[in-house]
Coordinates of N, CA and C and ligand atoms in Angstrom, one line a residue:
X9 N 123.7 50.4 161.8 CA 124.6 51.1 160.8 C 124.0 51.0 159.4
X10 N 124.3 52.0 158.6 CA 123.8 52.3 157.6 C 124.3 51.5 156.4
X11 N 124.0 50.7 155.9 CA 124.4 49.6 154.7 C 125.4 50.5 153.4
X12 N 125.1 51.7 153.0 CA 125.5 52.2 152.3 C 125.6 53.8 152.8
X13 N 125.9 55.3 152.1 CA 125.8 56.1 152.6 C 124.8 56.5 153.0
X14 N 124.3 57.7 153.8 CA 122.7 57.9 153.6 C 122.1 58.5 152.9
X15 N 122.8 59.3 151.8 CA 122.2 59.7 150.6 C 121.8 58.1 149.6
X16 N 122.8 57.3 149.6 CA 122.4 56.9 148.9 C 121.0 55.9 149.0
X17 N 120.9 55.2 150.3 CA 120.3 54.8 151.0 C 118.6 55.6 150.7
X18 N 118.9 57.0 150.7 CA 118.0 57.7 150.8 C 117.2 57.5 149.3
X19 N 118.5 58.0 148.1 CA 117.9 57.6 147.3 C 117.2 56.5 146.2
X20 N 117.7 55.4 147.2 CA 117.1 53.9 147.2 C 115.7 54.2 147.3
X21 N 115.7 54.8 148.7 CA 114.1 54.7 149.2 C 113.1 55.1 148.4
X22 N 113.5 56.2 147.8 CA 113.1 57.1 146.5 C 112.7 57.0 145.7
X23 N 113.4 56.0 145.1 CA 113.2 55.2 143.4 C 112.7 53.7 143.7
X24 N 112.2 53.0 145.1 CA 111.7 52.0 145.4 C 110.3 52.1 145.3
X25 N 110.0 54.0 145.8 CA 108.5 54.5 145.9 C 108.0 53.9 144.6
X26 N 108.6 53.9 143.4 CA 108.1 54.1 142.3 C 107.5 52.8 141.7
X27 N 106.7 52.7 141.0 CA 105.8 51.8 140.4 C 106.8 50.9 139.8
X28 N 107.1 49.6 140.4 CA 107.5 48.2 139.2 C 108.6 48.5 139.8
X29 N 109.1 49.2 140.6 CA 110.7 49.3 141.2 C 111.0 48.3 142.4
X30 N 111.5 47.4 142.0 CA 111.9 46.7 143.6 C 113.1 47.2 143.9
X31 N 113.4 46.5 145.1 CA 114.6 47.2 146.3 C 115.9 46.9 145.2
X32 N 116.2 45.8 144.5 CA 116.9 45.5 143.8 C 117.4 46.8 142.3
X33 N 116.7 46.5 141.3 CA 116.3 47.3 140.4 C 116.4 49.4 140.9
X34 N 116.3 49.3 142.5 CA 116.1 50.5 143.1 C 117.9 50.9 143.0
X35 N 118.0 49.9 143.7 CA 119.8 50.2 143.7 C 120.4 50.1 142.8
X36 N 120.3 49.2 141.5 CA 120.9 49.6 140.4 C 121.5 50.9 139.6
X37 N 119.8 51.3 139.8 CA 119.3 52.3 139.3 C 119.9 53.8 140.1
X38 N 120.2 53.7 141.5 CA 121.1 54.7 141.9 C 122.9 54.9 141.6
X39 N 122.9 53.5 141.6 CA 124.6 52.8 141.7 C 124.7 53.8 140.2
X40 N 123.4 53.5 139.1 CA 123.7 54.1 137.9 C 124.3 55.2 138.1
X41 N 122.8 56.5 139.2 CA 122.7 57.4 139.0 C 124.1 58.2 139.5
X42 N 124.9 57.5 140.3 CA 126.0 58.0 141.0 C 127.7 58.1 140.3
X43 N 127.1 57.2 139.5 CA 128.5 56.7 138.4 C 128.3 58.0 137.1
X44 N 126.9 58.2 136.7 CA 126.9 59.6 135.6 C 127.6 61.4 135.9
X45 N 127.9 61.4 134.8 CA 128.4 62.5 135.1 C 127.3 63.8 135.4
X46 N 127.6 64.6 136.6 CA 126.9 65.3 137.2 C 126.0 66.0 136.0
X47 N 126.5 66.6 134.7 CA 125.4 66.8 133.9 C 124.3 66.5 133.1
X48 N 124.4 65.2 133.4 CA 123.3 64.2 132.5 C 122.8 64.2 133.9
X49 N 122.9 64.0 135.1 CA 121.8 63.8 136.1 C 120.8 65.1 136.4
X50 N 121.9 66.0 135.6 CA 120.7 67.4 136.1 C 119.9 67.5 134.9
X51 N 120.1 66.8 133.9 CA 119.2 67.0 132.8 C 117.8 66.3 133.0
X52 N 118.4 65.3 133.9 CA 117.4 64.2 134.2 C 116.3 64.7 135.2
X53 N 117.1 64.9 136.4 CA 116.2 65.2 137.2 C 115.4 66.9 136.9
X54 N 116.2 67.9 135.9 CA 115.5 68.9 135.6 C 113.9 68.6 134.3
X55 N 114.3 67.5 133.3 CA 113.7 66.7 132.9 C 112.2 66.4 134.0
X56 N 112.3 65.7 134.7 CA 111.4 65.3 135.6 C 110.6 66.7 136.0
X57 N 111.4 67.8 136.6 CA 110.5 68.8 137.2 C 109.8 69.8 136.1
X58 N 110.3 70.1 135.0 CA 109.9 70.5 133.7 C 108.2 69.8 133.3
X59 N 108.4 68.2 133.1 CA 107.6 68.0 132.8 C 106.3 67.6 134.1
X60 N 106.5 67.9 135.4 CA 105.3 68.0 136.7 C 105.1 69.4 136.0
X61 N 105.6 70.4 135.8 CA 105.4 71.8 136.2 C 104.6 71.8 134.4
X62 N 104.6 71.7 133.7 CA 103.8 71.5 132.3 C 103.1 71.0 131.8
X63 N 102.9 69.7 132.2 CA 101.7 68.9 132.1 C 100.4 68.8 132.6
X64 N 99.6 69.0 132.0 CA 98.3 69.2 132.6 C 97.5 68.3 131.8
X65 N 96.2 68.2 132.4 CA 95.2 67.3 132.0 C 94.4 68.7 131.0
X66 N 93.9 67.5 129.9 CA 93.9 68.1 128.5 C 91.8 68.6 129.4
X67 N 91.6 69.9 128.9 CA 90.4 70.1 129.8 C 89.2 69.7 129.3
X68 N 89.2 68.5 128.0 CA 87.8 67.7 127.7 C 88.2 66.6 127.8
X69 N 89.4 66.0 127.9 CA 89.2 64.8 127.7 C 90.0 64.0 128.5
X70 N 90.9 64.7 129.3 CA 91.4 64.5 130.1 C 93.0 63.3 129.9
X71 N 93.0 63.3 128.6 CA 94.7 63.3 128.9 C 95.9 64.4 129.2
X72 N 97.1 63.4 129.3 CA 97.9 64.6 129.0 C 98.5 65.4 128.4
X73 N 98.3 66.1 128.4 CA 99.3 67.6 127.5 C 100.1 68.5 127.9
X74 N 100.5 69.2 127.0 CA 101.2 70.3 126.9 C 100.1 72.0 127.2
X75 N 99.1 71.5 127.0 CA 98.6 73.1 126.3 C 97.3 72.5 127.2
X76 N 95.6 73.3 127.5 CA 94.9 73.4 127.8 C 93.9 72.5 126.8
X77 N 94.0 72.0 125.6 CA 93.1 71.7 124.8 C 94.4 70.4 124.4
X78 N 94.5 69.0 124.6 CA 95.0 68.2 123.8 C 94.8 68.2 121.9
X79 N 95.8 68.0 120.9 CA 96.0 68.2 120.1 C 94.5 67.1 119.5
X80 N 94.5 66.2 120.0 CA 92.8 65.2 119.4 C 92.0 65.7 119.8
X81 N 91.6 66.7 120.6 CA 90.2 67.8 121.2 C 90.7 68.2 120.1
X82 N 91.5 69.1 119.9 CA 91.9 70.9 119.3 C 91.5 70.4 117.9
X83 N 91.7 69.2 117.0 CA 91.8 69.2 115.7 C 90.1 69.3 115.6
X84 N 89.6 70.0 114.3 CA 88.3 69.9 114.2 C 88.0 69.1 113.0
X85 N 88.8 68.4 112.4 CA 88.9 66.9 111.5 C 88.5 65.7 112.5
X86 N 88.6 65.5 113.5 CA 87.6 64.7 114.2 C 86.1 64.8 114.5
X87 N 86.2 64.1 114.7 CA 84.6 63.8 114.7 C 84.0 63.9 116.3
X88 N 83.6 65.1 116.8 CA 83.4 65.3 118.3 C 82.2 64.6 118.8
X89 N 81.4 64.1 118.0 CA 80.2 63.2 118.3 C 80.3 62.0 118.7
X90 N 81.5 61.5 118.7 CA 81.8 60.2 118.8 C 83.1 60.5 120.2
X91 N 82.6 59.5 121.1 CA 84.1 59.8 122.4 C 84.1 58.6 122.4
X92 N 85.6 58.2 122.8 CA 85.6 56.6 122.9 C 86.2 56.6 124.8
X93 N 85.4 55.8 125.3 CA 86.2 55.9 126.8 C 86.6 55.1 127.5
X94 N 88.5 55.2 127.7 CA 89.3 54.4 128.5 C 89.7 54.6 129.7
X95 N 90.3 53.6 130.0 CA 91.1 53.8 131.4 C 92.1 54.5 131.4
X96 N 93.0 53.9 130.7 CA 94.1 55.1 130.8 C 94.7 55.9 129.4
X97 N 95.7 56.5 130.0 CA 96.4 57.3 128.6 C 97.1 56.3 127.9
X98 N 97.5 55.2 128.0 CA 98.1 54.2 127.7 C 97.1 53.5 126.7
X99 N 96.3 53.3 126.8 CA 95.1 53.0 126.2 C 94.9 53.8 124.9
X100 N 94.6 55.1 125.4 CA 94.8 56.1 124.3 C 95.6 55.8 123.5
X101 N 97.1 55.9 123.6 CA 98.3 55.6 122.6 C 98.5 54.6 121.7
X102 N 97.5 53.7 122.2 CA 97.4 52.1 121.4 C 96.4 52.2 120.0
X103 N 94.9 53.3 120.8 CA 94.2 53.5 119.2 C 94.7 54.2 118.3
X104 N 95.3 55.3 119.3 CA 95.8 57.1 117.8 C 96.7 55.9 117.4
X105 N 97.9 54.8 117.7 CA 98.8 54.3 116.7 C 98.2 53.7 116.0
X106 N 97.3 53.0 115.5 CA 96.5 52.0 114.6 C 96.0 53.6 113.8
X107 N 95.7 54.9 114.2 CA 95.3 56.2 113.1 C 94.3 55.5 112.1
X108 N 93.1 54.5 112.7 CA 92.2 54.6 111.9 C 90.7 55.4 113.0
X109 N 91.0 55.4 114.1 CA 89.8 56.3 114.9 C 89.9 57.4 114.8
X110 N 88.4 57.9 114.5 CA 88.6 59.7 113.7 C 87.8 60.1 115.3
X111 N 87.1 59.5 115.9 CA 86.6 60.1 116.7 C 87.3 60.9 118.2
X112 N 86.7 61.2 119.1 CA 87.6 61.7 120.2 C 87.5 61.0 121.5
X113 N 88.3 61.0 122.4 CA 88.5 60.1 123.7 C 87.9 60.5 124.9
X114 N 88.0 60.1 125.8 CA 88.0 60.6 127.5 C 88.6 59.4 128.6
X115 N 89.3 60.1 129.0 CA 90.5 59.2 129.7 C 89.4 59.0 131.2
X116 N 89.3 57.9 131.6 CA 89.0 57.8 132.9 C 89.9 57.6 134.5
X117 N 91.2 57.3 133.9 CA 92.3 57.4 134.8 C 91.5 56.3 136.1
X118 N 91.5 54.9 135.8 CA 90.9 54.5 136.3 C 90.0 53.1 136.1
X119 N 89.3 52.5 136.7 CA 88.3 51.5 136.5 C 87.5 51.4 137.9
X120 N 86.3 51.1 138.4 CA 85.6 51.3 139.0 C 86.1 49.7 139.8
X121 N 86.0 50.0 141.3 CA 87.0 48.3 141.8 C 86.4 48.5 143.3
X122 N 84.9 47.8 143.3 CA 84.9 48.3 144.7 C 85.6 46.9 146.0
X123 N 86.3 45.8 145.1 CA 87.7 45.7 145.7 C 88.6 46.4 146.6
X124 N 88.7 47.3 145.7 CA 90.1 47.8 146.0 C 89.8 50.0 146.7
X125 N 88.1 49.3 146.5 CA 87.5 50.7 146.9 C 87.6 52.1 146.1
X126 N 87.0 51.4 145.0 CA 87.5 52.4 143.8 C 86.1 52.7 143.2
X127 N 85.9 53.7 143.4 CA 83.9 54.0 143.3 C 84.1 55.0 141.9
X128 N 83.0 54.9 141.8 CA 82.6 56.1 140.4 C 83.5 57.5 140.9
X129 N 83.1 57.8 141.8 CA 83.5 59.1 141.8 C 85.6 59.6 142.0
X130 N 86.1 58.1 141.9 CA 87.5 58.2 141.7 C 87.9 58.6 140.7
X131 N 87.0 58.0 139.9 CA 87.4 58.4 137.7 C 86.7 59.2 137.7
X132 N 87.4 59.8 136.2 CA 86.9 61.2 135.5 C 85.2 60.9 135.0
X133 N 84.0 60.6 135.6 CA 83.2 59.9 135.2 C 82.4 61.1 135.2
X134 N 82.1 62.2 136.6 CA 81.2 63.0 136.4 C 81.3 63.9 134.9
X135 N 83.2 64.1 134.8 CA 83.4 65.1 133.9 C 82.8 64.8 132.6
X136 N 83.2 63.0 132.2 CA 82.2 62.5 130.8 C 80.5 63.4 130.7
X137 N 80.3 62.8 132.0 CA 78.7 62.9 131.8 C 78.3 64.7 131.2
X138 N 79.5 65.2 131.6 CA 79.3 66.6 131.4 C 79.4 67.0 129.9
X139 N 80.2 66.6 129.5 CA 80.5 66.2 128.0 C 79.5 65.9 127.9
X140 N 78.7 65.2 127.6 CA 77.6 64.7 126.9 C 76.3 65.5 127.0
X141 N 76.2 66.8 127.7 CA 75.3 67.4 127.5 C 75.8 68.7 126.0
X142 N 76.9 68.0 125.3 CA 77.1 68.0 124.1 C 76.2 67.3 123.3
X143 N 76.9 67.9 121.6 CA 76.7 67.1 120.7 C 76.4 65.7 120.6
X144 N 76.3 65.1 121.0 CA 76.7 63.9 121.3 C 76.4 62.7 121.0
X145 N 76.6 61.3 119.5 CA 75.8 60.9 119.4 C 76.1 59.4 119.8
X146 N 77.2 59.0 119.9 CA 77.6 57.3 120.2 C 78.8 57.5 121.2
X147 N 78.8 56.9 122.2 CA 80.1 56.9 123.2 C 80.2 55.1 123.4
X148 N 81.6 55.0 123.0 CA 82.3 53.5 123.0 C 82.8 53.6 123.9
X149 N 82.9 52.6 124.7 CA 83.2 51.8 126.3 C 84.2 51.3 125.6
X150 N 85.7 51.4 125.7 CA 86.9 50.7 125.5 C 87.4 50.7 126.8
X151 N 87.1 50.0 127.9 CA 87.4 49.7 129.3 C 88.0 48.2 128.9
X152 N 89.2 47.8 129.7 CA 89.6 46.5 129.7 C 88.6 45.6 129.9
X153 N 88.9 44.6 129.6 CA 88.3 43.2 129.4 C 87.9 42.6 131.1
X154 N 88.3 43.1 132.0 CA 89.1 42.9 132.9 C 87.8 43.2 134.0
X155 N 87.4 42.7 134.8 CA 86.2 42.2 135.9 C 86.2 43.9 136.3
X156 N 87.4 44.9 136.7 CA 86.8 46.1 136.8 C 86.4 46.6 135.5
X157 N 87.2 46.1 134.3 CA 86.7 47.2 133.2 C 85.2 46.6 132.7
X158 N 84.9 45.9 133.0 CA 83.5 45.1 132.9 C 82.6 45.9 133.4
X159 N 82.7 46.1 134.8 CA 82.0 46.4 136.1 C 82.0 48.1 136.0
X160 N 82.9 48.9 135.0 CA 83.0 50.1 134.9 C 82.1 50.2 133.7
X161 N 82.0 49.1 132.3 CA 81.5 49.6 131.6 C 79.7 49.6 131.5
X162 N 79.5 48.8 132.5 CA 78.2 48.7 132.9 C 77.8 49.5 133.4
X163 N 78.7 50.0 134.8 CA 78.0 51.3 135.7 C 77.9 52.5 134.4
X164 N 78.7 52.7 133.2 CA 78.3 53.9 132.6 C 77.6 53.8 131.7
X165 N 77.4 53.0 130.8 CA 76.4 52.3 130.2 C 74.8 52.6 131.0
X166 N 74.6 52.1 132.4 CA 73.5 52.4 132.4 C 73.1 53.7 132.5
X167 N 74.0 54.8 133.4 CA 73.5 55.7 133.6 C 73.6 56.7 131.7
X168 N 74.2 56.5 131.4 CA 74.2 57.4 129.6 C 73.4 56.9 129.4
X169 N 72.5 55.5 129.0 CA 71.8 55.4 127.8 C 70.5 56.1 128.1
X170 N 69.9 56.0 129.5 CA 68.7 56.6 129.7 C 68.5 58.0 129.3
X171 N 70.0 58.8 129.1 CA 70.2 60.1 128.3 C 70.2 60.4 126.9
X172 N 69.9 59.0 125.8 CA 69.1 59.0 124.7 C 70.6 58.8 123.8
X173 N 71.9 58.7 124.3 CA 72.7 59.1 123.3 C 73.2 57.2 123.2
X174 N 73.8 56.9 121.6 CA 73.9 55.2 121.8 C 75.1 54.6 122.2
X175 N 75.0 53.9 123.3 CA 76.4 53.5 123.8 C 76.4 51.9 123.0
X176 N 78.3 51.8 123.1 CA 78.7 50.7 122.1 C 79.9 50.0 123.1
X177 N 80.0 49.1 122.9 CA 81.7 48.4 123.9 C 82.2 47.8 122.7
X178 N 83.6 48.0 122.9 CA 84.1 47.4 121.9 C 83.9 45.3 121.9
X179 N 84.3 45.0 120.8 CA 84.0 43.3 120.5 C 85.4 42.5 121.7
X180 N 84.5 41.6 122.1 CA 85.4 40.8 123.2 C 86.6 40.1 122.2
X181 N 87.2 40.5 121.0 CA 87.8 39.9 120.5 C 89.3 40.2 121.5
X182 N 89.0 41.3 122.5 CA 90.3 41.7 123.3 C 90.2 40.6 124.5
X183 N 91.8 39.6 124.3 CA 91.6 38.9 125.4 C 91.2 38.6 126.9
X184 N 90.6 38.4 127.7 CA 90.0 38.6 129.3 C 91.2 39.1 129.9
X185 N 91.2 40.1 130.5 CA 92.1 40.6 131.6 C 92.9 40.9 130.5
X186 N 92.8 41.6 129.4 CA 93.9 41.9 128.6 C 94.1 43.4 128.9
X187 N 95.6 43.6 128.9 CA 95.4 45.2 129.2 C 95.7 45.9 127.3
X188 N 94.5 47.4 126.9 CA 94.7 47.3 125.7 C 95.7 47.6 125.2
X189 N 96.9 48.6 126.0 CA 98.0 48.4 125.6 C 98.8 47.6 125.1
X190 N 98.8 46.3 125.1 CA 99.3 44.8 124.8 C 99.0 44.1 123.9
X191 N 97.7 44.9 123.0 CA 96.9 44.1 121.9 C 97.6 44.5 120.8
X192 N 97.7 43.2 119.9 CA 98.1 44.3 118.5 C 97.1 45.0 118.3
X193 N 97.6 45.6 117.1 CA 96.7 46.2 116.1 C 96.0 45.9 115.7
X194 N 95.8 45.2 114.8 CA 94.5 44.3 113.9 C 93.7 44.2 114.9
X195 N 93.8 42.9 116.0 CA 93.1 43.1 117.2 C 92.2 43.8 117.6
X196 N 93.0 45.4 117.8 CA 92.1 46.6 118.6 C 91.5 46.9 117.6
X197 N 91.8 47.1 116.2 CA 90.8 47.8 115.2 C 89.7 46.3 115.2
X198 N 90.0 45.9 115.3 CA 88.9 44.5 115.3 C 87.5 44.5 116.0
X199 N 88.3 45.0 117.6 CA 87.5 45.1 118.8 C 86.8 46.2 118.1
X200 N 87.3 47.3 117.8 CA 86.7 48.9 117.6 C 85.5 48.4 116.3
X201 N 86.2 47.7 115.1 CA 84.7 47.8 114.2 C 83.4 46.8 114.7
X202 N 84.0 46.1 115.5 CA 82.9 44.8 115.9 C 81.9 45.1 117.2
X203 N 82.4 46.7 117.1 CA 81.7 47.1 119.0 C 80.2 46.9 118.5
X204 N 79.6 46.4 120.2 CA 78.1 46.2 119.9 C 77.6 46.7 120.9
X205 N 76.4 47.3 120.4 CA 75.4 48.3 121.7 C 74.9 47.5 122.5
X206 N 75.0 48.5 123.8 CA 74.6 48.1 124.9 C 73.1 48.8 125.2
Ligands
ZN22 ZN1 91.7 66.2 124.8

Protein backbone atom coordinates (compact mmCIF):
# COMPACT_ATOMS: atom_id res chain seq x y z
CA UNK A 1 0.00 0.00 0.00
CA UNK A 2 0.97 3.32 -0.91
CA UNK A 3 2.26 5.55 2.13
CA UNK A 4 0.79 8.58 0.72
CA UNK A 5 -1.15 9.33 -2.67
CA UNK A 6 0.58 8.32 -5.80
CA UNK A 7 1.03 11.55 -7.13
CA UNK A 8 2.36 12.53 -4.29
CA UNK A 9 4.57 9.71 -3.67
CA UNK A 10 5.45 10.30 -7.26
CA UNK A 11 6.40 13.60 -6.67
CA UNK A 12 8.71 12.73 -3.75
CA UNK A 13 10.49 10.59 -6.07
CA UNK A 14 11.06 13.59 -8.25
CA UNK A 15 12.49 16.16 -6.08
CA UNK A 16 14.61 13.25 -4.16
CA UNK A 17 16.27 12.85 -7.91
CA UNK A 18 17.67 16.23 -7.19
CA UNK A 19 21.10 17.13 -5.88
CA UNK A 20 21.34 17.61 -1.83
CA UNK A 21 17.57 16.44 -1.60
CA UNK A 22 17.06 13.68 0.84
CA UNK A 23 13.84 11.64 1.13
CA UNK A 24 13.04 13.94 4.12
CA UNK A 25 13.61 17.51 2.79
CA UNK A 26 11.87 15.72 -0.58
CA UNK A 27 8.60 15.58 1.23
CA UNK A 28 8.68 18.72 2.78
CA UNK A 29 9.21 20.19 -0.07
CA UNK A 30 6.12 18.58 -1.81
CA UNK A 31 3.74 18.80 1.44
CA UNK A 32 4.89 22.58 0.52
CA UNK A 33 4.22 22.21 -3.01
CA UNK A 34 0.59 20.91 -2.36
CA UNK A 35 -0.49 23.50 0.25
CA UNK A 36 0.39 26.65 -2.59
CA UNK A 37 -2.02 27.98 -4.36
CA UNK A 38 -2.23 26.51 -7.81
CA UNK A 39 -0.79 29.80 -9.33
CA UNK A 40 2.45 30.19 -7.75
CA UNK A 41 3.09 26.41 -8.65
CA UNK A 42 2.63 27.19 -12.24
CA UNK A 43 4.82 30.00 -12.07
CA UNK A 44 7.25 27.74 -10.61
CA UNK A 45 7.21 24.97 -12.57
CA UNK A 46 6.67 27.27 -15.86
CA UNK A 47 9.82 29.10 -14.32
CA UNK A 48 11.76 25.83 -14.47
CA UNK A 49 10.80 25.01 -18.24
CA UNK A 50 11.45 28.68 -19.43
CA UNK A 51 14.69 28.61 -18.15
CA UNK A 52 15.83 24.55 -19.75
CA UNK A 53 14.31 25.94 -23.00
CA UNK A 54 16.69 29.39 -22.85
CA UNK A 55 19.67 28.62 -21.44
CA UNK A 56 22.51 27.79 -23.31
CA UNK A 57 26.07 27.44 -22.98
CA UNK A 58 27.78 30.83 -23.69
CA UNK A 59 29.72 29.50 -27.25
CA UNK A 60 33.44 30.58 -25.95
CA UNK A 61 33.44 30.05 -22.75
CA UNK A 62 31.02 28.06 -21.88
CA UNK A 63 28.89 29.34 -19.14
CA UNK A 64 25.46 30.06 -18.92
CA UNK A 65 23.37 32.47 -20.71
CA UNK A 66 20.78 33.91 -22.08
CA UNK A 67 22.03 34.78 -25.70
CA UNK A 68 24.83 32.88 -27.80
CA UNK A 69 27.85 35.11 -26.63
CA UNK A 70 27.79 35.51 -22.54
CA UNK A 71 27.80 39.16 -21.56
CA UNK A 72 32.04 38.63 -20.28
CA UNK A 73 32.89 37.20 -23.96
CA UNK A 74 30.58 40.02 -25.62
CA UNK A 75 32.11 43.02 -23.61
CA UNK A 76 35.27 44.16 -25.54
CA UNK A 77 36.63 46.15 -22.27
CA UNK A 78 38.01 42.81 -21.25
CA UNK A 79 40.89 41.69 -21.94
CA UNK A 80 40.55 38.42 -24.32
CA UNK A 81 44.20 37.40 -23.90
CA UNK A 82 43.92 36.52 -20.69
CA UNK A 83 41.25 33.23 -19.81
CA UNK A 84 41.08 32.15 -16.42
CA UNK A 85 39.89 28.39 -16.15
CA UNK A 86 37.40 26.78 -13.76
CA UNK A 87 35.36 24.19 -12.82
CA UNK A 88 32.32 25.48 -12.48
CA UNK A 89 29.91 28.39 -13.09
CA UNK A 90 29.89 28.81 -9.43
CA UNK A 91 33.35 29.50 -9.49
CA UNK A 92 32.87 32.02 -12.07
CA UNK A 93 30.36 34.08 -9.84
CA UNK A 94 32.84 34.23 -6.92
CA UNK A 95 35.61 36.18 -9.23
CA UNK A 96 33.04 38.71 -11.50
CA UNK A 97 31.77 39.43 -7.50
CA UNK A 98 35.27 40.60 -6.15
CA UNK A 99 34.94 42.88 -10.21
CA UNK A 100 38.59 43.23 -9.97
CA UNK A 101 39.38 40.36 -13.00
CA UNK A 102 39.31 42.20 -16.33
CA UNK A 103 40.19 39.13 -18.14
CA UNK A 104 37.86 36.27 -19.58
CA UNK A 105 36.89 32.64 -18.30
CA UNK A 106 36.25 29.15 -19.59
CA UNK A 107 34.09 26.95 -17.59
CA UNK A 108 35.27 23.35 -17.51
CA UNK A 109 32.02 21.93 -16.04
CA UNK A 110 34.11 19.60 -14.34
CA UNK A 111 37.62 18.27 -12.82
CA UNK A 112 39.43 15.50 -14.28
CA UNK A 113 38.81 12.20 -11.43
CA UNK A 114 39.99 9.21 -12.89
CA UNK A 115 38.29 8.01 -9.43
CA UNK A 116 35.30 8.56 -10.26
CA UNK A 117 36.17 8.02 -14.12
CA UNK A 118 36.19 11.40 -15.11
CA UNK A 119 38.79 11.74 -18.11
CA UNK A 120 39.77 14.82 -20.04
CA UNK A 121 37.43 14.41 -22.54
CA UNK A 122 34.32 14.77 -19.88
CA UNK A 123 35.26 18.74 -19.48
CA UNK A 124 35.13 21.38 -21.88
CA UNK A 125 38.99 20.87 -22.34
CA UNK A 126 39.21 20.20 -26.12
CA UNK A 127 37.00 23.44 -26.65
CA UNK A 128 39.79 25.56 -24.34
CA UNK A 129 42.48 24.17 -26.43
CA UNK A 130 40.60 25.56 -29.40
CA UNK A 131 40.46 28.94 -27.89
CA UNK A 132 43.92 29.18 -27.76
CA UNK A 133 44.69 28.90 -31.32
CA UNK A 134 43.64 32.57 -30.44
CA UNK A 135 45.14 35.62 -29.35
CA UNK A 136 46.29 34.25 -26.56
CA UNK A 137 48.74 35.24 -24.06
CA UNK A 138 48.44 33.81 -20.25
CA UNK A 139 45.73 31.17 -19.16
CA UNK A 140 45.20 30.92 -15.22
CA UNK A 141 44.29 27.40 -13.78
CA UNK A 142 41.74 28.43 -11.05
CA UNK A 143 40.81 24.61 -10.57
CA UNK A 144 40.05 23.78 -6.77
CA UNK A 145 42.63 23.05 -4.45
CA UNK A 146 41.21 19.79 -4.36
CA UNK A 147 43.39 16.29 -5.54
CA UNK A 148 41.01 16.46 -8.86
CA UNK A 149 41.46 20.22 -9.27
CA UNK A 150 45.29 19.54 -8.84
CA UNK A 151 45.30 16.56 -11.14
CA UNK A 152 43.22 18.72 -13.73
CA UNK A 153 45.52 21.57 -13.45
CA UNK A 154 48.47 19.59 -14.32
CA UNK A 155 46.90 17.59 -17.15
CA UNK A 156 46.30 21.22 -18.82
CA UNK A 157 49.23 22.83 -17.88
CA UNK A 158 51.28 20.34 -19.60
CA UNK A 159 49.63 20.00 -22.72
CA UNK A 160 49.20 24.33 -23.26
CA UNK A 161 52.61 25.28 -22.31
CA UNK A 162 54.38 23.23 -25.02
CA UNK A 163 51.96 25.73 -27.28
CA UNK A 164 54.19 28.68 -26.22
CA UNK A 165 51.37 30.60 -24.42
CA UNK A 166 52.21 31.24 -20.22
CA UNK A 167 50.23 29.29 -17.93
CA UNK A 168 49.76 30.59 -14.20
CA UNK A 169 47.66 28.69 -11.11
CA UNK A 170 46.37 30.70 -8.82
CA UNK A 171 48.45 31.00 -5.08
CA UNK A 172 47.63 28.10 -2.70
CA UNK A 173 46.50 30.79 -0.41
CA UNK A 174 42.89 28.88 -1.23
CA UNK A 175 42.39 26.34 1.41
CA UNK A 176 42.99 22.33 0.43
CA UNK A 177 39.78 20.87 -0.78
CA UNK A 178 38.35 24.34 -0.67
CA UNK A 179 35.58 24.77 -2.94
CA UNK A 180 36.19 28.53 -4.62
CA UNK A 181 32.83 29.35 -4.03
CA UNK A 182 33.35 29.51 -0.23
CA UNK A 183 36.40 31.72 -0.22
CA UNK A 184 36.06 35.21 0.65
CA UNK A 185 37.11 37.81 -1.19
CA UNK A 186 40.27 39.15 -0.22
CA UNK A 187 41.24 35.44 -0.26
CA UNK A 188 40.45 34.83 -4.02
CA UNK A 189 41.82 38.20 -5.15
CA UNK A 190 44.87 37.02 -3.17
CA UNK A 191 45.03 33.65 -4.82
CA UNK A 192 44.48 35.53 -8.31
CA UNK A 193 47.48 38.31 -7.73
CA UNK A 194 49.84 35.67 -6.18
CA UNK A 195 49.32 33.02 -9.18
CA UNK A 196 52.59 31.45 -10.14
CA UNK A 197 53.69 29.89 -13.49
CA UNK A 198 53.75 26.62 -14.21
ZN1 LIG B 1 31.29 33.56 -22.40
Amino acid sequence: MELYSGYITKLIEELSALPGIGEKSASRLAFHLIHLPKAKVERLANTMIQAKEHVQYCKECYTLTDSEICPVCANEKRDHSTIMVLENIRDLAAYEKIGKYAGVYHVLHGAISPMMGIGPSDIKLKELLKRLQGEVKEVIIATNSSLEGETTAMYISKIIKPMGVKVTRIASGVPVGGDLEYIDEVTLLRALEGRIEL
